[in-house]
Structure formats: C-alpha cells, structure tokens
Short mmCIF file of C-alpha atoms and ligand atoms in Angstrom, two decimals:
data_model
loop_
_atom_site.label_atom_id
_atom_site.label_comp_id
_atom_site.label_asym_id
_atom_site.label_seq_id
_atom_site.Cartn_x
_atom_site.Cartn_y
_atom_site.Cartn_z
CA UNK A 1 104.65 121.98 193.08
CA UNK A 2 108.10 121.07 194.07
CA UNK A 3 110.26 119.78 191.25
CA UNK A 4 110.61 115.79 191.21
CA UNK A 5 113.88 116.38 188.61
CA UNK A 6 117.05 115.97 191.03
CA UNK A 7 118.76 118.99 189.30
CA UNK A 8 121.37 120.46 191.72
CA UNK A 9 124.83 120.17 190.11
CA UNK A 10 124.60 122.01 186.33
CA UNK A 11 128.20 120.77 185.46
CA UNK A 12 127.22 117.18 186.08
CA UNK A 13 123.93 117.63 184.07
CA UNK A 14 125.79 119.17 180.93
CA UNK A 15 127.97 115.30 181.16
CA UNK A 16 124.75 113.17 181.55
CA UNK A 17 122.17 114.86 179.24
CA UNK A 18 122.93 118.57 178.12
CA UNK A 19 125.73 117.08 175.69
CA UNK A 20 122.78 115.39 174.45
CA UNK A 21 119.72 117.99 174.36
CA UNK A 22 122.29 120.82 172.89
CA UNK A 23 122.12 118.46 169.64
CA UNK A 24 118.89 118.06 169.50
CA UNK A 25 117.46 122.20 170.32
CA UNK A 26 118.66 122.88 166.62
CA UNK A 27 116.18 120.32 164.83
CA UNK A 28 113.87 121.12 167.53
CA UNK A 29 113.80 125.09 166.56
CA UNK A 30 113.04 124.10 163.35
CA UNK A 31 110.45 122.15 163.78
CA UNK A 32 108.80 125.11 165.53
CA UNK A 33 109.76 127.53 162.67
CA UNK A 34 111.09 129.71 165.65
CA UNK A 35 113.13 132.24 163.15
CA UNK A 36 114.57 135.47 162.53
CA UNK A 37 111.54 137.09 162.83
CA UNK A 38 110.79 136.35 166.64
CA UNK A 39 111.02 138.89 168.98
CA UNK A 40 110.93 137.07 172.17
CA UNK A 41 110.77 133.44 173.28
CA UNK A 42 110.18 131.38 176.61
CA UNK A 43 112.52 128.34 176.95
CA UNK A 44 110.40 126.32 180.08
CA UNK A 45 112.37 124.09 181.86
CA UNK A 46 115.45 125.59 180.48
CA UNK A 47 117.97 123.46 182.18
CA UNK A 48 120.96 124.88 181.70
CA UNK A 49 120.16 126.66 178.81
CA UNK A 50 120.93 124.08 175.78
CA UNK A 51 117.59 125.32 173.72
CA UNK A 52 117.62 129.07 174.83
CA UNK A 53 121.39 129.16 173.67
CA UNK A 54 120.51 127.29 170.11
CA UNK A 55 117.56 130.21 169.77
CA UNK A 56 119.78 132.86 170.66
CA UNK A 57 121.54 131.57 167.47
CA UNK A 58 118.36 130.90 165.30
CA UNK A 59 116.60 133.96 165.89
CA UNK A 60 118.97 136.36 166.25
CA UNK A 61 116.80 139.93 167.20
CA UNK A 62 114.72 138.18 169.95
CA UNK A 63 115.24 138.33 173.76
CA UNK A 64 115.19 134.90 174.81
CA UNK A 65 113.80 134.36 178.74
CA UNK A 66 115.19 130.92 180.47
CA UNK A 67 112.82 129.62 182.64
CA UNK A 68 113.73 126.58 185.22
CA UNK A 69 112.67 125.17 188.55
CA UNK A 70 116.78 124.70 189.38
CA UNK A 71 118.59 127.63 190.80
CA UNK A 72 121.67 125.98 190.21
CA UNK A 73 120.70 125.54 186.44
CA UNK A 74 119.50 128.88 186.25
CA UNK A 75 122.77 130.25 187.81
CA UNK A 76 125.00 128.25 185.39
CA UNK A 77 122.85 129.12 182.20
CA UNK A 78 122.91 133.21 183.75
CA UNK A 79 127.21 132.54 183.92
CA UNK A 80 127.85 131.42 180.66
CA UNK A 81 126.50 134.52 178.76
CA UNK A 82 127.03 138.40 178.98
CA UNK A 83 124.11 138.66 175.83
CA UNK A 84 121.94 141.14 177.32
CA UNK A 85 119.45 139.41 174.80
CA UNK A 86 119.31 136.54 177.53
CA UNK A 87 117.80 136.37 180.73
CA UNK A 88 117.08 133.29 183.09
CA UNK A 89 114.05 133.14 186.35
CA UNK A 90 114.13 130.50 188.31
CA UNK A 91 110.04 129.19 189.09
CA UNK A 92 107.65 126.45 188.71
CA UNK A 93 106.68 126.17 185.24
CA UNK A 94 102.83 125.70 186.46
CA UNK A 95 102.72 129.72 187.22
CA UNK A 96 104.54 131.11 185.01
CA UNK A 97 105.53 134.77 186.39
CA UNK A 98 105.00 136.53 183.16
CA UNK A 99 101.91 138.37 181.63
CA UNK A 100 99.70 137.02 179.32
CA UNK A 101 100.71 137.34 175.76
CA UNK A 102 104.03 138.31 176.20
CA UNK A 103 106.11 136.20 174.22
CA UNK A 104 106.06 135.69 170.27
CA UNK A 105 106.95 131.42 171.00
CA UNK A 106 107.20 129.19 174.44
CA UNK A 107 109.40 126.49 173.58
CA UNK A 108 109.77 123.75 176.06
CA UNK A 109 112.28 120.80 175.66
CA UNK A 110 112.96 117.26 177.39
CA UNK A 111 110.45 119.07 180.77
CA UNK A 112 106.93 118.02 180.48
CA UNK A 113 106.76 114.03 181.44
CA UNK A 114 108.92 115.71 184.41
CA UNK A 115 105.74 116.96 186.11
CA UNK A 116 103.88 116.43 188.07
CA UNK A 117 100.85 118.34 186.25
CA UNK A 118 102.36 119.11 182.47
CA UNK A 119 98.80 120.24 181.15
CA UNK A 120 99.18 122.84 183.69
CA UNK A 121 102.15 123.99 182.37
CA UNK A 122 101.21 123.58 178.72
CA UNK A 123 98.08 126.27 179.67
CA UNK A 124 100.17 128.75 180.92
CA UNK A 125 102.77 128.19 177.78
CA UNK A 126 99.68 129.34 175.69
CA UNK A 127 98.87 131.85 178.19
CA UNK A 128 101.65 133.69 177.88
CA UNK A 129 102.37 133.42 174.01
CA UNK A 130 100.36 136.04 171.99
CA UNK A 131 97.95 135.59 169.75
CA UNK A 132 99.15 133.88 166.70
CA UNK A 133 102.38 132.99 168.54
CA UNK A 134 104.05 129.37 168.38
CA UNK A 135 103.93 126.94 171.22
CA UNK A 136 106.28 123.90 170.65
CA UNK A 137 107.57 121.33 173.11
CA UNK A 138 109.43 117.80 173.33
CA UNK A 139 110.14 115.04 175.41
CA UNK A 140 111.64 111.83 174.57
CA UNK A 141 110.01 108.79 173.79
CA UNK A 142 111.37 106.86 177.00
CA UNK A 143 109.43 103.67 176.03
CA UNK A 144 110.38 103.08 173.22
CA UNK A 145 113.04 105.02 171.75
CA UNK A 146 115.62 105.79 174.41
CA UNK A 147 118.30 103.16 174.18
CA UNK A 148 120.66 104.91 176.88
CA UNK A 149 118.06 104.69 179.52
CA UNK A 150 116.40 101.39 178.74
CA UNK A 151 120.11 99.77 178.88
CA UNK A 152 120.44 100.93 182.73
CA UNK A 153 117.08 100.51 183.63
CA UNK A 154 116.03 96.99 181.82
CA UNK A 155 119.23 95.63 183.36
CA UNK A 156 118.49 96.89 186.80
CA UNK A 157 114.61 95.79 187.40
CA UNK A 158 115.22 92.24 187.46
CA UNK A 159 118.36 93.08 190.27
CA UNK A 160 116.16 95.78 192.07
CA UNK A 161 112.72 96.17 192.41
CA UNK A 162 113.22 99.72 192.75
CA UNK A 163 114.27 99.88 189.57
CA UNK A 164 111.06 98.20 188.44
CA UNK A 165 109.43 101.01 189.97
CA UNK A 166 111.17 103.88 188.72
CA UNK A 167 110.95 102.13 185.09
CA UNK A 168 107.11 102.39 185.12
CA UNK A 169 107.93 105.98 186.18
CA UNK A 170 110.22 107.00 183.47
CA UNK A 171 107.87 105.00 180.71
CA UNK A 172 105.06 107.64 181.37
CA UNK A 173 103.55 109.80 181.31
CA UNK A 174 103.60 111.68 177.77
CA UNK A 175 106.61 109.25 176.72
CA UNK A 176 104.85 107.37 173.71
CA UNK A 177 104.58 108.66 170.41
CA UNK A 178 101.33 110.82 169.80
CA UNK A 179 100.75 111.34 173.43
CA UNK A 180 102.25 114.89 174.07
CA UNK A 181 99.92 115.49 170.77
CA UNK A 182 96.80 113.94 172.70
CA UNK A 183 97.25 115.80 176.04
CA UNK A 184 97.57 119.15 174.18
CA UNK A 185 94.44 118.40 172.58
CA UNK A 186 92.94 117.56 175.83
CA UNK A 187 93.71 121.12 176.98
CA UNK A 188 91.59 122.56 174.59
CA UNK A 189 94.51 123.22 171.93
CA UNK A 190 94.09 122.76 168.03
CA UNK A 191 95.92 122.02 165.02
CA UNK A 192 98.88 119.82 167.21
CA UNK A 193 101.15 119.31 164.48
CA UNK A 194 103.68 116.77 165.88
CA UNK A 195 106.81 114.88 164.47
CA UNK A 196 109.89 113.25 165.93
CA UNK A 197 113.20 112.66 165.48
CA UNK A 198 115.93 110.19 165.75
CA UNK A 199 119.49 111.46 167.13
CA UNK A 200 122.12 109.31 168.32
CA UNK A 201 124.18 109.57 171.29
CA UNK A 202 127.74 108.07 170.83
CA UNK A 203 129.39 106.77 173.70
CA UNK A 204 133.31 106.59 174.10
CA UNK A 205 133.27 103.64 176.37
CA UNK A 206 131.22 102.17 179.11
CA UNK A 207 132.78 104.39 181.61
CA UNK A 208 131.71 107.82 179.05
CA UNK A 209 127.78 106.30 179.37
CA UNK A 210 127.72 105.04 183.58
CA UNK A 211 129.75 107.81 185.20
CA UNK A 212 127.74 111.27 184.09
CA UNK A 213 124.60 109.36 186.20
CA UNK A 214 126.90 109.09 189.06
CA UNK A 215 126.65 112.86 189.17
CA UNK A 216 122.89 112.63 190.47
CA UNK A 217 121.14 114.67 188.19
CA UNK A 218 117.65 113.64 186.81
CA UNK A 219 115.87 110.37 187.81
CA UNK A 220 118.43 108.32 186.99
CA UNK A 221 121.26 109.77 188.25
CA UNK A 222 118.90 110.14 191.71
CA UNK A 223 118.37 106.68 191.61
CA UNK A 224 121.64 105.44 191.16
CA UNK A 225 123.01 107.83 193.98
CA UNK A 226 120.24 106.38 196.61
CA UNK A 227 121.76 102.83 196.05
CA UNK A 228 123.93 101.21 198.78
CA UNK A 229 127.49 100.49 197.02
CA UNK A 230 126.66 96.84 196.58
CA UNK A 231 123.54 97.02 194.96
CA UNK A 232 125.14 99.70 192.67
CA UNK A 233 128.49 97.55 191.53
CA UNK A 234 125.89 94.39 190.87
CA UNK A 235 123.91 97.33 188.57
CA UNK A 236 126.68 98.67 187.16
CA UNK A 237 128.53 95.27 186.60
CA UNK A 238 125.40 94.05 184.47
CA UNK A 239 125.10 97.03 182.68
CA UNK A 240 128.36 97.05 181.50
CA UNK A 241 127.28 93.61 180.17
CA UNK A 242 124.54 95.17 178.39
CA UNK A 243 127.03 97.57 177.02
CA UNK A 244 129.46 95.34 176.01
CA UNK A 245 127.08 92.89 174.44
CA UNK A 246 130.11 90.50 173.72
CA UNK A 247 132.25 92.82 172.10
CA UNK A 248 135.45 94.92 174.11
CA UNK A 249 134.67 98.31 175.62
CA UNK A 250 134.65 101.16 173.29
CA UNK A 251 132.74 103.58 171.77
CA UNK A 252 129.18 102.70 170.85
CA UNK A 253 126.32 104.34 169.27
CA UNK A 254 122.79 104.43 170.53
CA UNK A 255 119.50 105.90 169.02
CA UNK A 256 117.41 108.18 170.87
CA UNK A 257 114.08 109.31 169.90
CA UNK A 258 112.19 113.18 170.80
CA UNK A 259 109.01 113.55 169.95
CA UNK A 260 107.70 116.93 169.37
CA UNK A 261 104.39 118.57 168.69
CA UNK A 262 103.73 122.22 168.07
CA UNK A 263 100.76 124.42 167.77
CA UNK A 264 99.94 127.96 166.64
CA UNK A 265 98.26 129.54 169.70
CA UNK A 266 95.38 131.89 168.66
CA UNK A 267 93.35 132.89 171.62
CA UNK A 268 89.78 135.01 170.54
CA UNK A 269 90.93 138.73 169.50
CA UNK A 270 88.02 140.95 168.93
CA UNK A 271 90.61 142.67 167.08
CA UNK A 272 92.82 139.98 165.51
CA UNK A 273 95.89 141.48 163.24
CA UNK A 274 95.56 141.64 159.52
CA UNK A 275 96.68 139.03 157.60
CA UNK A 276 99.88 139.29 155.20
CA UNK A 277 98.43 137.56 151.90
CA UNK A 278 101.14 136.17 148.87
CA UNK A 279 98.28 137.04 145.92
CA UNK A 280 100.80 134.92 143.41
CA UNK A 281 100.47 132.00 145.58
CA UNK A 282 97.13 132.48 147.83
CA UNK A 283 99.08 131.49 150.60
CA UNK A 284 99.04 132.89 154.59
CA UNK A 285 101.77 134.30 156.35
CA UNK A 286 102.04 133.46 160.20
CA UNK A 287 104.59 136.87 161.14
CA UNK A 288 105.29 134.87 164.07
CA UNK A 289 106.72 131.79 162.41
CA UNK A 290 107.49 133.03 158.60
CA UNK A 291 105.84 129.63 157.69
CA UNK A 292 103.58 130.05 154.50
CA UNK A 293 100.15 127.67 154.90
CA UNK A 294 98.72 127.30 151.89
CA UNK A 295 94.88 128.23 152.36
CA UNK A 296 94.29 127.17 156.13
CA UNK A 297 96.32 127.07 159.33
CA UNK A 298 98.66 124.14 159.03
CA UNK A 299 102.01 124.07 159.85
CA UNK A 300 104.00 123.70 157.02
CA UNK A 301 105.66 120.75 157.50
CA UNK A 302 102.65 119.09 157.89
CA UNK A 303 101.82 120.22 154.71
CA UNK A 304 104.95 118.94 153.38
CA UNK A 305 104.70 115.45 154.72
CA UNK A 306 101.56 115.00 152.43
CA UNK A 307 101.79 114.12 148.74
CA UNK A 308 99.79 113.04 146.15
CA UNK A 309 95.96 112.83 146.02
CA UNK A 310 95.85 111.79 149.77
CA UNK A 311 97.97 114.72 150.66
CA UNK A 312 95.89 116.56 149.01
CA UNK A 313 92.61 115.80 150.42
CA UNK A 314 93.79 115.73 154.15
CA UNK A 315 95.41 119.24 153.17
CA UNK A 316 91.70 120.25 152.51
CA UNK A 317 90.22 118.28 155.23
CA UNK A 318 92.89 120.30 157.12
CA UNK A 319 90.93 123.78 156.29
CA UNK A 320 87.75 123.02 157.60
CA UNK A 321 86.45 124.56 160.22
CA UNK A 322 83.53 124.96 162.17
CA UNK A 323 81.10 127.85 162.43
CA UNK A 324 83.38 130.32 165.36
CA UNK A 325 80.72 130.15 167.71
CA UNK A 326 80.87 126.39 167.74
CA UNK A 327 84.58 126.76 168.28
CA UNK A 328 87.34 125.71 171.28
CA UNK A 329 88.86 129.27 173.02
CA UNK A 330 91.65 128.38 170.38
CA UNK A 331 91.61 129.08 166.65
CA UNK A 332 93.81 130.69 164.32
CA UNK A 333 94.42 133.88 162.49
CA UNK A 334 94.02 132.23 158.55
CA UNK A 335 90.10 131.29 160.23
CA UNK A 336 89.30 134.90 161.21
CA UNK A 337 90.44 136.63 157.70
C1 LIG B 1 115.71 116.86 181.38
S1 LIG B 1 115.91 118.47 181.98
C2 LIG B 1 115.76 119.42 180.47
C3 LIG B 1 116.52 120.73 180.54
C4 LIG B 1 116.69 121.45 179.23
N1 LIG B 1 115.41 121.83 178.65
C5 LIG B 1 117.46 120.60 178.27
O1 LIG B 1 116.87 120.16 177.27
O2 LIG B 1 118.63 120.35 178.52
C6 LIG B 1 114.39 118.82 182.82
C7 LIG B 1 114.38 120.24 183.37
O3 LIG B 1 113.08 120.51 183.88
C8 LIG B 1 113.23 121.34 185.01
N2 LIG B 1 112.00 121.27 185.80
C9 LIG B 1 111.50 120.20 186.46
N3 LIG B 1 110.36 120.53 187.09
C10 LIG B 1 110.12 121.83 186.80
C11 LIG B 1 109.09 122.74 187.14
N4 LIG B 1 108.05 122.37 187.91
N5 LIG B 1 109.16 124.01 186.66
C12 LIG B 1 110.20 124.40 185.89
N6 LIG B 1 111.21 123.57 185.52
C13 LIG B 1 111.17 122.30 185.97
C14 LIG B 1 114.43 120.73 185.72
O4 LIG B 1 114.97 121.59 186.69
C15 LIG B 1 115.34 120.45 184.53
O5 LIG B 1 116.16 121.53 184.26
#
C-alpha cells in the first residue's frame, strides 16, 4: 500500500517535525518501559530515526531495527550512525519483513493515522514482538491538541476548500484521545494501557513555524507545495495573522499533544517462560519491560495513576480474568503462572 506521507527530502523533515518528535521519543520510551533490559526493538515508521536514536540511548545492549516506507529517510537515519547496534529497512509497515517473535518491543511513533490500514500494521507489530514483549505506539491528537497544525489549517479552509478537505483528513483517523486505545482493542489486543502527553513546540518567529512546510514533507508540507503562488501568499499572509495574533513577530510557544497507548503482547505459549516472583512484595516481573505489576498484568503506570479506595478496586478489577478457554489469542504471562 503505497505511502500517502510525502516523505522525500529527510533534511527538510528534521526542520518541520523531527525537531519536534526527537523531544518527544524520550517520554515516549518511558511510557513503554522500553529499558536496559531489551534486547532488540522495532521502531515502525522510523522517519528519520528520532525514536530509534532516543532507544539506542535508553536501552543501551539492544539492536534497534528502523523500519520506514521512505528510502530517503531510511538513507539519512542509515548516514548518521556507524553503531553497528542500528540498522534501518525500508518497507510497508503492513508486511513487516521480519519473523514472528523476533523483537523484545515494536515501538511506533507519530505513523499510524498515516495509513491507510493502521490495524494492519498494529497486527504485524504484535506479530513480530515475542511473547511477553511490549508493543507501544503514538500519534498526535490532531483534533484537538495540535496547535501548530490547526493554526495553518483553520486559517486556510475558509480561503481554500482544499484545505477543508485535507483538515477532515488530518482530524482522523486515530487522532482523538482514546481512539488508538479503541482500535487496538478492536484487533483483538488486551490490557491497552494508554496516556498522553503535552510538549510544546517553541517557535522563533513566524518565518521558524511557515518555512520547514515549504520543504514538502508530510501532508502539510504536500499541500502547501501543490498550491499556485497566489493562493499560497493569501495562506501564508493569514496565517501569519494567526501567528501574530496582534502582537510583533517573535518567538511563540505552542502546545502539542501525543497520545500513546501500550500493551504487553502475550500470544498462547504451550510453553510460556517462568515467571520471576519478588516473594517480599508478591509482585510480577515482565523481563521484557522491568516493570513490577503488583498481582495481575497492568502496566505500572496504570497502576500508579490509581489511588485511594477507587484505585484500589479498579487495580483488582484489573486482575480478573476469564476462564483461558474463554479468552482473546492475547493474554499475558502473570495469567498463565
Ligand atoms: C510523521 S512521520 C514520523 C516519523 C518518525 N517516527 C518520527 O517520529 O519522527 C511518519 C512516517 O511514517 C512513514 N510511513 C508512512 N506510511 C508508511 C508505511 N506504509 N510503512 C512504513 N512507514 C510509513 C513515513 O515515511 C514517515 O517517515
């Protein structure tokens, strides 16, 4: 399925958004608990290589394997490291060319409302993590927490009706909070644990925000590109406006929010691992993740988030399970002890 992400020119792409997503890998890996203890990772829809870079730093034995639809990105992400730990394939993230089971975490950042069939790719994520492995992935919330995009694109609709268009484009899918949570779900995953995060992207001036998109990369950047000149100065002319907003040009600070969710993928093993147990604390190890679940599968920040006597009880709703047999093809190591 070819790639609807205009994604041709990697320098241009690190100005418009990989300043951007290189901030925002390092909360991301933590989220997923990806760690010291990993051994290998898939980065899907690597770009050029802001996330795979950050985990080469956050889990520092594990091979980390770049994965992108864009040669060009691929070829940038390949030049700007001589870590023999890294290693970048160019592909389409729906067939992923690697055998089942053969990563300890896919990570996946800022890709998945990018395609054109994302539960696709999400199967073959947990296809080719092993049992017990992480699966984690982001995308921004583009309705309604993505100032930087909203700016050019609420200012351009009313001017161009292609803009319209491409506005109901960018707004979905997966782009609302709780709905990378609910397709994963749909795919026959469990536990989705899913939080977000606020970063903000600080502008120099007006020029530092319009000129990256003039670059071409992405949907914007595309968009803006396929304009005749005068339709783009009337754009850009408003959107300085927007910029502005009645003060003088300078720098300015917008808010940008990623959603994330993450699971722990746990196909059926007739011969499932044994389980590291803390006696002291009855708690569960995950050796893919280091993360300690008290009891039952939960991520622990999930556990964290709760407090109190409501935390408690959703902690213990949290451990139920169903009889196996009654069970989705997914289910965790904690379960099967
Ligand atoms: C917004 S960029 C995110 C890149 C990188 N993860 C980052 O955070 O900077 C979207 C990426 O998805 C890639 N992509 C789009 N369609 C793809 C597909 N079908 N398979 C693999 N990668 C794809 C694009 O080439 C692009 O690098």
């Amino acid at each position: 399925m070819p790639s609807i992400y205009a994604a041709n020119d990697a320098a241009c792409y690190e100005m418009s958004m990989g300043r951007w997503s290189r901030r925002l890998a390092v909360p991301f890996i933590k989220f997923a608990g990806a760690g010291d203890k990993l051994q290998s990772v898939l980065d899907v829809g690597c770009g050029t290589g802001s996330l795979a870079f950050a985990l080469g730093n956050a889990a520092q034995q594990a091979k980390i394997t770049g994965f992108d639809y864009s040669q060009a990105f691929v070829d940038y992400a390949r030049s700007h490291t001589d870590d023999d730990r890294f290693s970048f394939d160019q592909g389409d993230a729906v067939a992923l060319p690697y055998a089942t089971g053969s990563f300890d975490a896919a990570m996946s950042m800022l890709v998945l409302n990018f395609l054109s069939e994302p539960d696709k790719a999400v199967q073959e994520m947990v296809r080719v993590t092993r049992p017990g492995g992480v699966v984690a992935a982001a995308v921004w919330d583009f309705f309604g927490g993505h100032t930087f995009s909203r700016i050019l694109l609420d200012t351009a609709a009313p001017l161009d009706p292609g803009a319209g268009a491409l506005r109901a484009k960018h707004c979905s899918p997966l782009t609302h909070p709780g709905e990378l949570a609910a397709m994963w779900k749909s795919v026959s995953l469990r536990e989705v644990e899913q939080a977000e995060i606020t970063i903000r992207m600080v502008f120099n001036s007006f020029a530092d925000l319009w000129e990256p998109w003039l670059g071409g990369q992405g949907t914007l950047g595309a968009y803006l590109l396929g304009l005749t000149g005068d339709k783009r100065q009337l754009i850009e002319h408003h959107t300085r406006l927007a910029y502005l907003a009645g003060g003088t040009d300078g720098p300015r600070s917008m808010a940008s929010i990623a959603d994330w969710g993450c699971i722990v993928a746990q196909p059926i093993d007739p011969k499932p691992p044994a389980l590291q147990t803390d006696a002291a604390s009855s708690a569960v190890t995950n050796p893919a993740i280091g993360a300690k679940t008290r009891g039952c599968s939960t991520p622990r920040s999930s556990i964290r988030r709760r407090s109190g006597h409501i935390g408690h009880l959703l902690s213990l709703l949290d451990c139920w399970r169903p009889p196996v047999a009654a069970m989705a093809p997914w289910h965790y190591r904690a379960l099967r002890a």
